[in-house]
Amino acid sequence: MDVFNSFLSVVMHVLIAVLLLFYLPISWIWRLVVSVFVKPFTKENVKGKVVLITGASSGIGEELAYQYASRGASLVLVARREPALRAVAKAALGKGSPDVLVIKADISSQSECKRVVDEAIAHFAQLNHLVVNAGLLSSSLFEEITNISAFNQVMDVNFWGAVYTTYYAIPHLKNSRGNIIVTSSVAGRVPTARMCFYNASKAALIRFYETLRAEFGSDIRITILTPGYVASELTQGKFLQKGGEVEIDEEIRDVQVGVFPVGYTDKFAEVAVESACRGDEYLTWPTWYRPFHALMFFAPEIINWYSRAFYLTKPGVDSTMALSRKILEATGSKTFLYPSSIRSTGAAVPAPPPS
């Protein structure tokens, strides 16, 4: 067996290299042809269709709702905060949605996810797009965590909430030959320090839905969104802290985001819905994040160096004194890198539950 494995180690490297040599040029040409001559003319019209969005009470989910509403889609808006959901629903109706159903639910619960899909079908009798968007961000060095069990909720919301909702939506999406739109993150491909559980949850989402793409084939299209930093409650500083509490902490936000520019949510939502309607498999936005995928693949040691240099401090030194925040403060770049909506709310205040 060892000899056979040694033989395959040589043969497979050669075979894959030859395959890529011939396949990649053909693939690139084909994708270019499709993007220029096919997708612009086959873009899906969502007018009159039904879109279910989790985490729709604020941030990306809210803006996705408005984008679908402006295209004439009916909406099912899901989150824990009913008053905020109703405000989004009212605005969506004003932007052109013919009907909006509001469902207060905790998508980390399997039974709640089943109820959400059942109520959506009972009301609309169909489902065309499922947008799994609800999320919770954690920011803490792993060894500084004092309540490890509290971090179960990161996977419960980010991963299992998407899985449960998808599970119950599948029969209806197959009937409509619908779409699943997944809000993952660049962090799922390019993990950096202080977000170990968040990175893991987003990486799990990517692999899960890539597997479903193979299983469903053309029955259900899947668009995986991997945005960089986008203005939302998360980039406002709403994190699961090391003690297990959810707080808005701008100082930790400034460490985590540093001098990376934060994109406008409405612009990302517009690009995301357009991408889903074209049937794209992936969307990374802003586009300047795309090279980081290659960097992680070919030179992961650079990502590791960056994480240690910019996010870590010496033992005994407050973590808010990390280099990333020092540069941000020294340059005063927050005023033009961060949208005004997330710039200041006061450090370390209690935050509402995840959307």
CSV table of C-alpha atoms in Angstrom, one decimal:
chain,number,residue,atom,x,y,z
A,1,MET,CA,0.0,0.0,0.0
A,2,ASP,CA,2.8,2.4,0.8
A,3,VAL,CA,4.3,1.8,-2.6
A,4,PHE,CA,1.0,2.4,-4.3
A,5,ASN,CA,0.5,5.6,-2.4
A,6,SER,CA,4.0,6.8,-3.4
A,7,PHE,CA,3.2,6.0,-7.0
A,8,LEU,CA,-0.1,7.9,-6.9
A,9,SER,CA,1.7,10.9,-5.3
A,10,VAL,CA,3.8,11.3,-8.4
A,11,VAL,CA,1.2,10.3,-11.0
A,12,MET,CA,-1.6,12.6,-9.6
A,13,HIS,CA,0.6,15.6,-9.5
A,14,VAL,CA,1.5,15.1,-13.2
A,15,LEU,CA,-2.0,14.3,-14.3
A,16,ILE,CA,-3.5,17.3,-12.5
A,17,ALA,CA,-0.9,19.7,-13.9
A,18,VAL,CA,-1.6,18.5,-17.4
A,19,LEU,CA,-5.3,18.7,-16.9
A,20,LEU,CA,-5.1,22.3,-15.6
A,21,LEU,CA,-2.7,23.3,-18.5
A,22,PHE,CA,-5.4,22.4,-21.0
A,23,TYR,CA,-8.6,23.1,-18.9
A,24,LEU,CA,-7.9,26.5,-17.5
A,25,PRO,CA,-7.5,28.5,-20.8
A,26,ILE,CA,-10.7,26.9,-22.1
A,27,SER,CA,-12.5,27.6,-18.9
A,28,TRP,CA,-11.4,31.2,-18.8
A,29,ILE,CA,-12.5,31.8,-22.4
A,30,TRP,CA,-15.9,30.1,-21.7
A,31,ARG,CA,-16.5,32.1,-18.6
A,32,LEU,CA,-15.7,35.3,-20.5
A,33,VAL,CA,-18.1,34.4,-23.3
A,34,VAL,CA,-20.9,33.5,-20.9
A,35,SER,CA,-20.4,36.7,-18.8
A,36,VAL,CA,-20.5,38.9,-21.9
A,37,PHE,CA,-23.0,37.2,-24.2
A,38,VAL,CA,-25.2,35.0,-22.0
A,39,LYS,CA,-25.7,36.3,-18.5
A,40,PRO,CA,-26.8,39.9,-19.4
A,41,PHE,CA,-29.6,38.4,-21.5
A,42,THR,CA,-30.7,35.7,-19.1
A,43,LYS,CA,-30.8,37.6,-15.9
A,44,GLU,CA,-33.7,36.5,-13.6
A,45,ASN,CA,-36.7,38.8,-13.2
A,46,VAL,CA,-37.8,38.5,-9.5
A,47,LYS,CA,-41.0,40.6,-9.9
A,48,GLY,CA,-43.8,38.7,-8.3
A,49,LYS,CA,-41.5,36.1,-6.8
A,50,VAL,CA,-41.1,35.3,-3.1
A,51,VAL,CA,-37.8,36.0,-1.2
A,52,LEU,CA,-37.2,34.9,2.4
A,53,ILE,CA,-34.4,36.8,4.2
A,54,THR,CA,-33.0,35.9,7.6
A,55,GLY,CA,-31.3,38.6,9.7
A,56,ALA,CA,-33.5,41.2,7.9
A,57,SER,CA,-33.9,43.7,10.7
A,58,SER,CA,-30.7,45.7,10.0
A,59,GLY,CA,-27.5,45.9,8.1
A,60,ILE,CA,-27.0,43.7,5.0
A,61,GLY,CA,-30.3,41.9,5.5
A,62,GLU,CA,-32.3,45.1,5.6
A,63,GLU,CA,-30.6,46.5,2.4
A,64,LEU,CA,-31.1,43.2,0.6
A,65,ALA,CA,-34.8,43.4,1.4
A,66,TYR,CA,-34.9,46.9,-0.1
A,67,GLN,CA,-33.1,45.8,-3.3
A,68,TYR,CA,-35.5,42.9,-3.8
A,69,ALA,CA,-38.5,45.2,-3.0
A,70,SER,CA,-37.4,47.7,-5.7
A,71,ARG,CA,-37.4,44.8,-8.1
A,72,GLY,CA,-41.0,43.9,-7.2
A,73,ALA,CA,-40.5,40.8,-5.2
A,74,SER,CA,-42.7,39.8,-2.2
A,75,LEU,CA,-40.7,39.3,1.0
A,76,VAL,CA,-40.6,37.2,4.1
A,77,LEU,CA,-38.5,39.0,6.7
A,78,VAL,CA,-37.1,37.1,9.6
A,79,ALA,CA,-35.2,38.2,12.7
A,80,ARG,CA,-35.6,38.3,16.5
A,81,ARG,CA,-36.5,42.0,16.7
A,82,GLU,CA,-40.1,42.4,15.6
A,83,PRO,CA,-40.3,46.3,15.8
A,84,ALA,CA,-37.2,46.7,13.7
A,85,LEU,CA,-38.6,44.1,11.2
A,86,ARG,CA,-41.9,45.9,10.9
A,87,ALA,CA,-40.0,49.2,10.2
A,88,VAL,CA,-38.1,47.4,7.4
A,89,ALA,CA,-41.3,45.9,6.1
A,90,LYS,CA,-43.0,49.3,5.9
A,91,ALA,CA,-40.0,50.7,4.0
A,92,ALA,CA,-39.9,47.8,1.7
A,93,LEU,CA,-43.6,48.2,0.8
A,94,GLY,CA,-42.8,51.8,0.0
A,95,LYS,CA,-40.0,50.7,-2.3
A,96,GLY,CA,-42.2,48.5,-4.4
A,97,SER,CA,-42.7,45.2,-2.7
A,98,PRO,CA,-46.3,44.0,-3.2
A,99,ASP,CA,-46.5,42.1,0.0
A,100,VAL,CA,-44.3,41.6,3.1
A,101,LEU,CA,-44.6,39.0,5.7
A,102,VAL,CA,-42.8,39.6,9.1
A,103,ILE,CA,-41.9,36.6,11.2
A,104,LYS,CA,-40.2,37.0,14.5
A,105,ALA,CA,-38.0,34.0,15.1
A,106,ASP,CA,-34.7,32.7,16.5
A,107,ILE,CA,-33.1,30.9,13.5
A,108,SER,CA,-30.6,29.1,15.8
A,109,SER,CA,-33.6,26.9,16.7
A,110,GLN,CA,-34.5,24.0,14.3
A,111,SER,CA,-38.2,24.2,15.2
A,112,GLU,CA,-38.2,27.9,14.6
A,113,CYS,CA,-36.7,27.5,11.2
A,114,LYS,CA,-39.3,25.0,10.3
A,115,ARG,CA,-42.0,27.4,11.5
A,116,VAL,CA,-40.6,30.2,9.4
A,117,VAL,CA,-40.7,28.2,6.2
A,118,ASP,CA,-44.1,26.8,7.0
A,119,GLU,CA,-45.6,30.3,7.6
A,120,ALA,CA,-44.0,31.6,4.4
A,121,ILE,CA,-45.5,28.8,2.3
A,122,ALA,CA,-48.9,29.1,4.0
A,123,HIS,CA,-48.9,32.8,3.2
A,124,PHE,CA,-47.4,32.9,-0.3
A,125,ALA,CA,-47.7,29.2,-1.5
A,126,GLN,CA,-44.2,29.4,-3.0
A,127,LEU,CA,-40.6,30.3,-2.4
A,128,ASN,CA,-38.1,31.4,-5.0
A,129,HIS,CA,-35.1,32.9,-3.3
A,130,LEU,CA,-33.8,32.0,0.2
A,131,VAL,CA,-31.3,34.5,1.6
A,132,VAL,CA,-29.5,33.0,4.6
A,133,ASN,CA,-27.9,36.1,6.1
A,134,ALA,CA,-28.3,36.2,9.9
A,135,GLY,CA,-25.0,36.4,11.6
A,136,LEU,CA,-23.1,37.0,14.9
A,137,LEU,CA,-19.5,38.2,15.0
A,138,SER,CA,-17.0,37.3,17.8
A,139,SER,CA,-13.8,39.1,18.4
A,140,SER,CA,-11.4,37.8,21.0
A,141,LEU,CA,-8.1,35.9,21.2
A,142,PHE,CA,-8.9,32.3,21.8
A,143,GLU,CA,-6.8,32.0,25.0
A,144,GLU,CA,-8.4,35.1,26.5
A,145,ILE,CA,-12.0,33.7,26.3
A,146,THR,CA,-13.4,33.2,29.8
A,147,ASN,CA,-16.8,31.6,28.8
A,148,ILE,CA,-16.0,29.1,26.1
A,149,SER,CA,-19.5,27.6,26.0
A,150,ALA,CA,-21.1,31.0,25.1
A,151,PHE,CA,-19.4,30.7,21.7
A,152,ASN,CA,-21.6,27.9,20.7
A,153,GLN,CA,-24.0,30.5,19.6
A,154,VAL,CA,-21.7,31.7,16.8
A,155,MET,CA,-22.0,28.4,15.1
A,156,ASP,CA,-25.7,28.1,16.1
A,157,VAL,CA,-26.6,31.4,14.4
A,158,ASN,CA,-24.1,31.6,11.5
A,159,PHE,CA,-24.0,28.0,10.4
A,160,TRP,CA,-26.9,25.9,11.9
A,161,GLY,CA,-29.4,28.8,11.4
A,162,ALA,CA,-28.6,28.7,7.7
A,163,VAL,CA,-28.6,24.9,7.5
A,164,TYR,CA,-31.9,24.4,9.3
A,165,THR,CA,-33.6,27.1,7.2
A,166,THR,CA,-32.2,25.6,4.0
A,167,TYR,CA,-33.3,22.0,5.0
A,168,TYR,CA,-36.9,23.0,5.3
A,169,ALA,CA,-36.9,25.3,2.2
A,170,ILE,CA,-35.4,22.7,-0.2
A,171,PRO,CA,-38.6,21.1,-1.4
A,172,HIS,CA,-40.1,24.5,-2.2
A,173,LEU,CA,-37.0,25.8,-3.9
A,174,LYS,CA,-36.8,22.7,-6.0
A,175,ASN,CA,-40.4,23.2,-7.1
A,176,SER,CA,-39.6,26.8,-8.2
A,177,ARG,CA,-36.1,26.0,-9.4
A,178,GLY,CA,-35.1,28.7,-7.1
A,179,ASN,CA,-31.9,30.3,-5.6
A,180,ILE,CA,-30.1,30.2,-2.3
A,181,ILE,CA,-28.0,33.3,-1.5
A,182,VAL,CA,-25.5,32.8,1.3
A,183,THR,CA,-23.9,35.6,3.2
A,184,SER,CA,-20.6,34.2,4.1
A,185,SER,CA,-17.4,36.4,4.4
A,186,VAL,CA,-13.9,36.8,3.1
A,187,ALA,CA,-13.0,35.6,6.6
A,188,GLY,CA,-14.2,32.2,5.6
A,189,ARG,CA,-11.4,32.1,3.0
A,190,VAL,CA,-8.8,34.3,4.6
A,191,PRO,CA,-8.9,33.8,8.4
A,192,THR,CA,-7.2,36.5,10.6
A,193,ALA,CA,-6.6,36.6,14.3
A,194,ARG,CA,-9.2,37.4,16.9
A,195,MET,CA,-12.1,35.9,15.0
A,196,CYS,CA,-11.5,32.1,15.2
A,197,PHE,CA,-15.1,31.1,15.8
A,198,TYR,CA,-16.5,33.6,13.2
A,199,ASN,CA,-13.9,32.5,10.7
A,200,ALA,CA,-14.8,28.8,11.3
A,201,SER,CA,-18.5,29.4,10.9
A,202,LYS,CA,-18.1,31.3,7.6
A,203,ALA,CA,-15.7,28.6,6.3
A,204,ALA,CA,-18.2,26.0,7.2
A,205,LEU,CA,-20.9,27.8,5.3
A,206,ILE,CA,-18.8,28.0,2.2
A,207,ARG,CA,-18.0,24.3,2.2
A,208,PHE,CA,-21.5,23.3,3.1
A,209,TYR,CA,-23.1,25.2,0.2
A,210,GLU,CA,-20.4,24.2,-2.3
A,211,THR,CA,-21.3,20.6,-1.5
A,212,LEU,CA,-25.0,21.3,-1.9
A,213,ARG,CA,-24.3,22.9,-5.3
A,214,ALA,CA,-22.8,19.6,-6.4
A,215,GLU,CA,-25.8,17.7,-5.0
A,216,PHE,CA,-28.6,19.9,-6.4
A,217,GLY,CA,-27.0,20.6,-9.8
A,218,SER,CA,-29.3,22.8,-11.9
A,219,ASP,CA,-32.3,22.2,-9.6
A,220,ILE,CA,-31.3,25.0,-7.3
A,221,ARG,CA,-28.8,27.8,-8.0
A,222,ILE,CA,-26.5,28.9,-5.2
A,223,THR,CA,-24.7,32.2,-4.9
A,224,ILE,CA,-22.1,32.5,-2.1
A,225,LEU,CA,-21.3,36.0,-1.0
A,226,THR,CA,-17.9,36.7,0.5
A,227,PRO,CA,-17.9,40.4,1.4
A,228,GLY,CA,-15.1,42.2,3.1
A,229,TYR,CA,-16.0,44.8,5.8
A,230,VAL,CA,-19.5,46.3,5.1
A,231,ALA,CA,-21.3,48.8,7.3
A,232,SER,CA,-23.6,47.0,9.7
A,233,GLU,CA,-24.1,46.3,13.4
A,234,LEU,CA,-21.1,44.0,13.2
A,235,THR,CA,-18.7,46.7,11.9
A,236,GLN,CA,-20.3,49.2,14.3
A,237,GLY,CA,-18.7,46.9,17.0
A,238,LYS,CA,-21.4,44.5,17.9
A,239,PHE,CA,-19.4,41.5,19.0
A,240,LEU,CA,-19.7,38.4,21.2
A,241,GLN,CA,-17.0,39.3,23.8
A,242,LYS,CA,-14.6,37.0,25.6
A,243,GLY,CA,-16.9,36.7,28.6
A,244,GLY,CA,-19.9,35.6,26.5
A,245,GLU,CA,-21.8,38.9,26.5
A,246,VAL,CA,-22.8,40.7,23.3
A,247,GLU,CA,-21.7,44.3,23.4
A,248,ILE,CA,-21.0,47.2,21.1
A,249,ASP,CA,-17.3,47.9,21.7
A,250,GLU,CA,-15.8,50.4,19.3
A,251,GLU,CA,-12.3,50.0,20.6
A,252,ILE,CA,-12.3,46.3,19.7
A,253,ARG,CA,-13.9,47.1,16.4
A,254,ASP,CA,-11.1,49.5,15.6
A,255,VAL,CA,-8.5,46.8,16.4
A,256,GLN,CA,-10.3,44.2,14.2
A,257,VAL,CA,-11.1,46.4,11.2
A,258,GLY,CA,-8.1,48.7,11.5
A,259,VAL,CA,-7.4,50.7,8.3
A,260,PHE,CA,-9.5,48.5,6.0
A,261,PRO,CA,-12.2,50.6,4.4
A,262,VAL,CA,-15.7,49.7,5.3
A,263,GLY,CA,-18.1,49.5,2.3
A,264,TYR,CA,-21.6,51.0,2.1
A,265,THR,CA,-24.3,48.4,2.8
A,266,ASP,CA,-26.7,49.6,0.1
A,267,LYS,CA,-24.1,49.3,-2.6
A,268,PHE,CA,-23.1,45.8,-1.5
A,269,ALA,CA,-26.8,44.7,-1.4
A,270,GLU,CA,-27.3,46.1,-5.0
A,271,VAL,CA,-24.3,44.2,-6.3
A,272,ALA,CA,-25.3,41.0,-4.4
A,273,VAL,CA,-28.9,40.9,-5.7
A,274,GLU,CA,-27.7,41.6,-9.2
A,275,SER,CA,-25.2,38.8,-8.9
A,276,ALA,CA,-27.8,36.4,-7.6
A,277,CYS,CA,-30.2,37.2,-10.5
A,278,ARG,CA,-27.3,36.6,-13.0
A,279,GLY,CA,-26.8,33.2,-11.5
A,280,ASP,CA,-23.2,33.8,-10.3
A,281,GLU,CA,-21.7,31.2,-8.1
A,282,TYR,CA,-19.6,33.5,-6.1
A,283,LEU,CA,-19.3,37.2,-5.3
A,284,THR,CA,-16.5,38.9,-3.5
A,285,TRP,CA,-17.0,42.6,-2.8
A,286,PRO,CA,-15.3,45.0,-2.8
A,287,THR,CA,-13.4,43.4,-5.7
A,288,TRP,CA,-10.0,44.4,-4.3
A,289,TYR,CA,-10.4,41.6,-1.7
A,290,ARG,CA,-10.2,38.9,-4.5
A,291,PRO,CA,-6.4,38.6,-4.6
A,292,PHE,CA,-6.5,37.7,-0.9
A,293,HIS,CA,-8.0,34.3,-1.9
A,294,ALA,CA,-4.9,33.6,-4.0
A,295,LEU,CA,-2.6,35.0,-1.2
A,296,MET,CA,-4.1,32.5,1.3
A,297,PHE,CA,-3.7,29.6,-1.1
A,298,PHE,CA,-0.1,30.4,-2.3
A,299,ALA,CA,1.4,32.2,0.7
A,300,PRO,CA,-0.6,31.6,3.9
A,301,GLU,CA,2.4,32.5,6.0
A,302,ILE,CA,1.9,36.1,5.0
A,303,ILE,CA,-1.6,36.1,6.4
A,304,ASN,CA,-0.2,34.6,9.6
A,305,TRP,CA,2.5,37.3,9.8
A,306,TYR,CA,-0.1,40.0,9.3
A,307,SER,CA,-2.4,38.6,12.0
A,308,ARG,CA,0.4,38.4,14.6
A,309,ALA,CA,1.9,41.8,13.7
A,310,PHE,CA,-1.3,43.8,13.6
A,311,TYR,CA,-3.7,42.1,16.0
A,312,LEU,CA,-1.5,40.8,18.8
A,313,THR,CA,0.1,42.7,21.7
A,314,LYS,CA,2.9,41.7,24.1
A,315,PRO,CA,1.8,39.7,27.2
A,316,GLY,CA,0.3,41.9,29.8
A,317,VAL,CA,-0.5,44.7,27.3
A,318,ASP,CA,-4.1,45.7,26.7
A,319,SER,CA,-5.3,44.2,23.4
A,320,THR,CA,-6.8,47.5,22.3
A,321,MET,CA,-3.2,48.7,21.9
A,322,ALA,CA,-2.7,46.5,18.9
A,323,LEU,CA,-0.8,47.9,15.9
A,324,SER,CA,-3.9,47.9,13.7
A,325,ARG,CA,-5.7,50.4,16.1
A,326,LYS,CA,-2.6,52.5,16.7
A,327,ILE,CA,-2.2,53.1,12.9
A,328,LEU,CA,-5.9,53.9,12.7
A,329,GLU,CA,-5.7,56.5,15.5
A,330,ALA,CA,-2.4,58.0,14.4
A,331,THR,CA,-3.5,58.6,10.8
A,332,GLY,CA,-7.0,59.7,11.7
A,333,SER,CA,-8.2,57.6,8.8
A,334,LYS,CA,-11.4,56.5,10.5
A,335,THR,CA,-13.1,59.7,9.3
A,336,PHE,CA,-12.8,58.7,5.6
A,337,LEU,CA,-12.5,54.8,5.8
A,338,TYR,CA,-15.6,54.3,8.0
A,339,PRO,CA,-19.1,55.4,7.0
A,340,SER,CA,-20.7,57.9,9.4
A,341,SER,CA,-23.3,55.3,10.4
A,342,ILE,CA,-20.8,53.2,12.2
A,343,ARG,CA,-18.3,55.8,13.4
A,344,SER,CA,-19.3,56.4,16.9
A,345,THR,CA,-21.9,55.2,19.4
A,346,GLY,CA,-19.8,55.1,22.5
A,347,ALA,CA,-17.5,52.2,23.5
A,348,ALA,CA,-18.7,49.1,25.3
A,349,VAL,CA,-22.5,49.4,25.5
A,350,PRO,CA,-25.0,46.5,25.6
A,351,ALA,CA,-26.2,45.4,22.2
A,352,PRO,CA,-29.5,43.9,21.0
A,353,PRO,CA,-29.6,40.2,20.2
A,354,PRO,CA,-28.4,39.0,16.8
A,355,SER,CA,-30.7,39.8,13.9
